[in-house]
Short mmCIF file of C-alpha atoms in Angstrom, two decimals:
data_model
loop_
_atom_site.label_atom_id
_atom_site.label_comp_id
_atom_site.label_asym_id
_atom_site.label_seq_id
_atom_site.Cartn_x
_atom_site.Cartn_y
_atom_site.Cartn_z
CA UNK A 1 188.35 -80.01 161.74
CA UNK A 2 185.23 -81.85 163.41
CA UNK A 3 184.45 -81.20 167.03
CA UNK A 4 184.18 -84.87 167.98
CA UNK A 5 187.82 -84.96 167.03
CA UNK A 6 189.11 -82.12 168.94
CA UNK A 7 191.64 -82.96 171.59
CA UNK A 8 193.55 -80.39 173.86
CA UNK A 9 196.68 -78.66 171.91
CA UNK A 10 195.10 -78.98 168.72
CA UNK A 11 195.84 -75.13 167.29
CA UNK A 12 194.60 -73.14 164.39
CA UNK A 13 195.96 -70.17 162.84
CA UNK A 14 197.77 -67.60 162.34
CA UNK A 15 195.45 -66.21 159.99
CA UNK A 16 195.79 -62.58 158.96
CA UNK A 17 192.97 -60.52 158.46
CA UNK A 18 193.39 -56.97 156.90
CA UNK A 19 190.64 -54.67 158.21
CA UNK A 20 189.95 -51.18 156.12
CA UNK A 21 187.65 -48.41 156.27
CA UNK A 22 185.53 -50.30 153.97
CA UNK A 23 185.22 -53.24 156.28
CA UNK A 24 184.17 -50.91 159.12
CA UNK A 25 181.43 -49.62 157.00
CA UNK A 26 180.04 -52.90 156.12
CA UNK A 27 180.14 -53.90 159.95
CA UNK A 28 178.38 -50.68 160.61
CA UNK A 29 175.71 -51.17 158.38
CA UNK A 30 175.36 -54.96 158.99
CA UNK A 31 175.23 -54.44 162.86
CA UNK A 32 173.42 -51.22 163.18
CA UNK A 33 176.44 -49.70 165.31
CA UNK A 34 176.67 -46.29 163.80
CA UNK A 35 179.12 -45.30 166.63
CA UNK A 36 181.07 -42.30 164.89
CA UNK A 37 184.46 -43.33 166.67
CA UNK A 38 184.31 -46.24 163.86
CA UNK A 39 183.94 -43.69 160.90
CA UNK A 40 184.98 -40.17 161.66
CA UNK A 41 188.57 -39.49 162.76
CA UNK A 42 187.48 -36.00 163.70
CA UNK A 43 184.93 -37.48 166.33
CA UNK A 44 187.47 -40.29 167.46
CA UNK A 45 189.92 -37.82 168.28
CA UNK A 46 187.71 -35.65 170.13
CA UNK A 47 187.29 -38.56 172.47
CA UNK A 48 190.99 -39.05 172.93
CA UNK A 49 191.50 -41.69 170.30
CA UNK A 50 194.38 -40.96 167.74
CA UNK A 51 191.97 -41.84 164.94
CA UNK A 52 189.27 -44.20 163.75
CA UNK A 53 189.01 -47.82 165.49
CA UNK A 54 187.42 -50.81 164.47
CA UNK A 55 184.05 -51.77 166.32
CA UNK A 56 185.48 -54.35 169.13
CA UNK A 57 182.49 -56.48 168.37
CA UNK A 58 183.96 -56.69 164.64
CA UNK A 59 187.19 -57.91 166.13
CA UNK A 60 184.91 -60.47 168.49
CA UNK A 61 182.85 -61.56 165.17
CA UNK A 62 185.90 -61.81 162.93
CA UNK A 63 188.05 -64.03 165.74
CA UNK A 64 185.03 -66.29 166.00
CA UNK A 65 184.77 -66.66 162.14
CA UNK A 66 188.32 -68.08 162.03
CA UNK A 67 187.48 -70.63 164.50
CA UNK A 68 184.08 -71.51 163.17
CA UNK A 69 186.22 -71.65 159.60
CA UNK A 70 188.58 -74.37 161.30
CA UNK A 71 185.81 -76.23 162.61
CA UNK A 72 183.56 -76.02 159.44
CA UNK A 73 180.35 -75.26 161.35
CA UNK A 74 179.21 -72.29 163.49
CA UNK A 75 175.98 -74.12 164.92
CA UNK A 76 178.13 -75.87 167.11
CA UNK A 77 179.07 -72.44 169.15
CA UNK A 78 177.68 -72.74 172.56
CA UNK A 79 179.43 -69.80 174.53
CA UNK A 80 182.04 -66.96 173.71
CA UNK A 81 183.97 -64.47 176.07
CA UNK A 82 186.25 -61.79 174.97
CA UNK A 83 188.00 -58.69 176.94
CA UNK A 84 188.61 -55.72 174.63
CA UNK A 85 191.79 -55.07 175.72
CA UNK A 86 193.32 -52.61 172.85
CA UNK A 87 191.85 -50.86 169.96
CA UNK A 88 192.35 -51.64 166.43
CA UNK A 89 193.45 -48.30 164.57
CA UNK A 90 192.20 -48.41 160.94
CA UNK A 91 193.49 -45.64 158.84
CA UNK A 92 191.93 -44.35 155.91
CA UNK A 93 194.32 -45.99 153.27
CA UNK A 94 194.42 -49.18 150.82
CA UNK A 95 196.56 -50.98 153.02
CA UNK A 96 194.27 -51.24 156.24
CA UNK A 97 195.59 -52.82 159.25
CA UNK A 98 196.27 -56.57 159.85
CA UNK A 99 195.03 -58.19 162.66
CA UNK A 100 196.24 -61.76 163.49
CA UNK A 101 194.18 -64.42 164.85
CA UNK A 102 195.28 -68.18 166.19
CA UNK A 103 194.22 -70.49 168.84
CA UNK A 104 194.39 -73.67 171.01
CA UNK A 105 191.98 -76.26 172.35
CA UNK A 106 192.69 -75.42 176.15
CA UNK A 107 190.07 -78.14 177.62
CA UNK A 108 187.81 -80.70 176.66
CA UNK A 109 185.16 -82.91 178.06
CA UNK A 110 182.84 -85.43 176.30
CA UNK A 111 180.29 -82.30 175.70
CA UNK A 112 181.99 -79.71 175.19
CA UNK A 113 185.34 -78.22 174.07
CA UNK A 114 187.00 -74.72 174.97
CA UNK A 115 189.21 -72.97 172.65
CA UNK A 116 191.67 -70.16 173.67
CA UNK A 117 191.72 -67.47 170.93
CA UNK A 118 194.41 -64.98 170.17
CA UNK A 119 194.04 -61.67 168.38
CA UNK A 120 197.03 -59.38 167.92
CA UNK A 121 197.51 -56.24 166.05
CA UNK A 122 201.23 -55.53 165.58
CA UNK A 123 202.51 -55.91 169.25
CA UNK A 124 198.91 -55.21 170.68
CA UNK A 125 196.84 -58.10 172.20
CA UNK A 126 193.42 -56.62 171.02
CA UNK A 127 191.25 -59.39 172.70
CA UNK A 128 192.19 -60.87 176.16
CA UNK A 129 191.21 -63.89 177.98
CA UNK A 130 189.19 -65.03 174.96
CA UNK A 131 187.49 -68.32 174.87
CA UNK A 132 185.19 -70.09 172.71
CA UNK A 133 182.98 -73.27 173.90
CA UNK A 134 181.59 -75.61 171.40
CA UNK A 135 179.42 -78.48 171.42
CA UNK A 136 180.63 -81.79 170.76
CA UNK B 1 170.94 -38.68 189.68
CA UNK B 2 173.43 -40.69 188.25
CA UNK B 3 173.87 -44.52 188.16
CA UNK B 4 174.54 -46.23 191.46
CA UNK B 5 174.92 -49.68 192.89
CA UNK B 6 171.40 -49.31 194.01
CA UNK B 7 170.30 -49.57 190.33
CA UNK B 8 171.19 -53.44 190.35
CA UNK B 9 168.26 -55.22 189.49
CA UNK B 10 166.47 -52.45 187.52
CA UNK B 11 165.44 -54.21 184.05
CA UNK B 12 163.68 -52.67 181.18
CA UNK B 13 160.91 -53.70 178.95
CA UNK B 14 161.42 -56.11 176.13
CA UNK B 15 162.19 -54.58 172.76
CA UNK B 16 159.95 -54.69 169.94
CA UNK B 17 160.01 -57.79 168.13
CA UNK B 18 162.93 -58.25 165.34
CA UNK B 19 162.29 -60.59 162.64
CA UNK B 20 165.41 -62.17 161.60
CA UNK B 21 165.72 -61.76 157.67
CA UNK B 22 167.90 -63.93 155.13
CA UNK B 23 169.18 -60.39 154.14
CA UNK B 24 170.23 -59.39 157.58
CA UNK B 25 172.03 -62.54 158.05
CA UNK B 26 173.73 -62.85 154.70
CA UNK B 27 175.26 -59.12 155.16
CA UNK B 28 176.39 -59.71 158.54
CA UNK B 29 178.15 -63.00 158.05
CA UNK B 30 179.93 -61.12 154.79
CA UNK B 31 181.12 -58.41 157.53
CA UNK B 32 182.55 -60.62 159.95
CA UNK B 33 184.22 -63.21 157.39
CA UNK B 34 181.88 -65.99 158.32
CA UNK B 35 181.92 -68.43 155.62
CA UNK B 36 179.85 -71.39 157.61
CA UNK B 37 176.95 -69.56 158.83
CA UNK B 38 174.77 -67.72 156.14
CA UNK B 39 172.14 -67.78 153.53
CA UNK B 40 173.17 -71.14 152.03
CA UNK B 41 171.08 -73.53 154.80
CA UNK B 42 167.43 -73.27 155.01
CA UNK B 43 166.23 -71.81 157.11
CA UNK B 44 169.58 -69.54 156.88
CA UNK B 45 171.44 -69.71 160.07
CA UNK B 46 172.84 -66.47 161.62
CA UNK B 47 176.61 -65.77 162.48
CA UNK B 48 176.70 -66.10 166.48
CA UNK B 49 177.69 -62.87 166.84
CA UNK B 50 174.73 -61.64 165.19
CA UNK B 51 173.09 -61.71 168.74
CA UNK B 52 174.75 -58.37 169.31
CA UNK B 53 172.26 -56.92 166.84
CA UNK B 54 169.45 -57.70 169.15
CA UNK B 55 171.42 -57.00 172.57
CA UNK B 56 172.20 -53.43 171.22
CA UNK B 57 168.73 -52.46 170.73
CA UNK B 58 168.01 -53.48 174.47
CA UNK B 59 171.05 -51.01 175.17
CA UNK B 60 168.97 -48.35 174.19
CA UNK B 61 167.10 -48.35 177.10
CA UNK B 62 169.82 -48.05 179.34
CA UNK B 63 171.21 -45.15 177.83
CA UNK B 64 167.87 -43.43 177.34
CA UNK B 65 167.14 -43.70 181.30
CA UNK B 66 167.26 -40.55 182.58
CA UNK B 67 167.80 -41.36 186.09
CA UNK B 68 171.29 -43.00 184.81
CA UNK B 69 172.58 -40.14 183.39
CA UNK B 70 174.84 -42.29 181.14
CA UNK B 71 176.18 -41.40 177.79
CA UNK B 72 177.24 -43.95 174.74
CA UNK B 73 179.94 -41.40 174.00
CA UNK B 74 181.85 -41.59 177.56
CA UNK B 75 181.45 -45.38 177.48
CA UNK B 76 183.83 -48.02 176.73
CA UNK B 77 182.49 -51.56 176.02
CA UNK B 78 185.30 -53.71 178.20
CA UNK B 79 184.15 -57.33 177.74
CA UNK B 80 181.42 -59.30 176.28
CA UNK B 81 180.07 -62.73 176.96
CA UNK B 82 177.27 -64.53 175.23
CA UNK B 83 175.73 -67.97 175.55
CA UNK B 84 173.45 -69.70 172.77
CA UNK B 85 170.96 -72.26 173.21
CA UNK B 86 170.65 -72.70 169.45
CA UNK B 87 171.80 -70.68 166.45
CA UNK B 88 169.50 -67.49 165.77
CA UNK B 89 168.20 -68.42 162.33
CA UNK B 90 165.91 -66.90 159.64
CA UNK B 91 162.54 -66.16 160.70
CA UNK B 92 163.09 -65.62 164.65
CA UNK B 93 161.24 -63.02 166.01
CA UNK B 94 163.47 -61.86 168.78
CA UNK B 95 162.85 -59.50 171.76
CA UNK B 96 165.74 -58.39 174.17
CA UNK B 97 165.36 -57.69 177.85
CA UNK B 98 168.34 -56.02 179.65
CA UNK B 99 168.88 -55.69 183.20
CA UNK B 100 171.38 -54.03 185.30
CA UNK B 101 173.37 -56.98 187.21
CA UNK B 102 176.15 -54.60 189.06
CA UNK B 103 177.23 -51.37 189.34
CA UNK B 104 180.63 -50.34 191.18
CA UNK B 105 181.73 -46.91 191.11
CA UNK B 106 185.39 -45.80 191.71
CA UNK B 107 186.07 -42.02 191.69
CA UNK B 108 184.65 -41.16 188.17
CA UNK B 109 184.59 -44.26 186.75
CA UNK B 110 181.24 -46.58 186.72
CA UNK B 111 181.83 -50.31 186.10
CA UNK B 112 178.55 -51.22 185.20
CA UNK B 113 177.50 -55.22 184.24
CA UNK B 114 174.48 -55.78 182.20
CA UNK B 115 172.65 -58.94 181.16
CA UNK B 116 170.59 -59.02 178.03
CA UNK B 117 167.97 -62.22 177.48
CA UNK B 118 167.27 -62.67 173.78
CA UNK B 119 164.05 -64.58 173.35
CA UNK B 120 162.16 -66.06 170.27
CA UNK B 121 158.01 -66.17 169.72
CA UNK B 122 156.40 -68.06 172.19
CA UNK B 123 159.09 -67.15 174.98
CA UNK B 124 162.02 -69.27 174.30
CA UNK B 125 165.21 -67.89 175.30
CA UNK B 126 167.63 -68.39 172.61
CA UNK B 127 170.74 -66.16 173.60
CA UNK B 128 171.94 -64.67 177.12
CA UNK B 129 174.69 -61.93 176.87
CA UNK B 130 176.77 -60.09 179.57
CA UNK B 131 178.48 -56.88 179.10
CA UNK B 132 180.88 -54.81 181.22
CA UNK B 133 180.74 -51.02 180.28
CA UNK B 134 183.10 -48.54 181.73
CA UNK B 135 181.28 -45.36 181.98
CA UNK B 136 182.95 -41.97 182.97
CA UNK B 137 180.86 -39.74 184.90
CA UNK B 138 180.61 -35.99 184.25
CA UNK B 139 182.44 -33.89 186.71
CA UNK B 140 179.38 -32.46 188.07
CA UNK B 141 178.30 -36.09 189.07
CA UNK B 142 181.17 -37.22 191.33
CA UNK B 143 180.55 -40.60 193.52
#
C-alpha cells in the first residue's frame, strides 16, 4: 500500500505474531539488551514480575514491522511513539504468546500520514497511544 | 545524592562511534520480523527501531552517573519516541548524546524524561529519541 494512496480510515491487520523465548534471545542478541527479565524467570520474579516478559522495544519494533510490511517500505517512517502499557509474558514452552497487531490511518495531509497502531495480548492492550508517522 | 529536578539539562559526552554493519542490520531485521528493511538494498537500510541500539549505548552514562543513584533494575521504560531524518544505513558511524530533559519525583518514584541525539560522521543528526523512565528510589533516598 503506497503511502501516496493512504487515506484516513485505511486499515491493516489484525496480524497475529507468536513470540517465544527464542524470539527474545534473538532480539537480545540483535539489540544488545541483555536485561535478565527477558530471559530469566528467577530474576523476573525477583523484581515482582510473574516471569519472563518480552522486551518492550521488541513489541514496538515488531508492531512497526507489521506497518512497514503493509506499506512495502520502511524508509518512509519519520516518527513513532508508543507507551508501554502492559508487559507481554513469554512462557518457556513451544506455544509462545500471541500478540495481535492492527491499525488505521488516523490523519493525513500532503506530506505526512499518521497511522494509529493497536497491539493486544489476550485482553491486555500492550502498547498505548501508539502512532507511526510516514512521509508520503 | 539522588536524581532531582535540578538535574534537568545535564548532558553526557557522545558515545564512541558505532559503525553500522550489514550483518547487524540483517540480524536486527530478523529479530523484529522486518521484511522490508535489511540487507537486500545497497547500502543496507536498518529497521527504524534499530535506533534504540544506539540510544541504549547513551543510557549507560545515565545509569553510571554516581550522582543520580539510578539503577536499571529499578527502572521501567514507560514510553519511547523516535524521529528519523533519514533511515540509518550500513556504513554510518553513529554517536549518541544523552540529555536529561525533565525529572519529576512523587514519593519513591522518579519520572525521568531523557533525550538522545544520534549523529553520523560529520555531525549530521540522523535520529532523535525521547524516553520516559519510571525509576523507584531506594528507601534511603526519599524525596
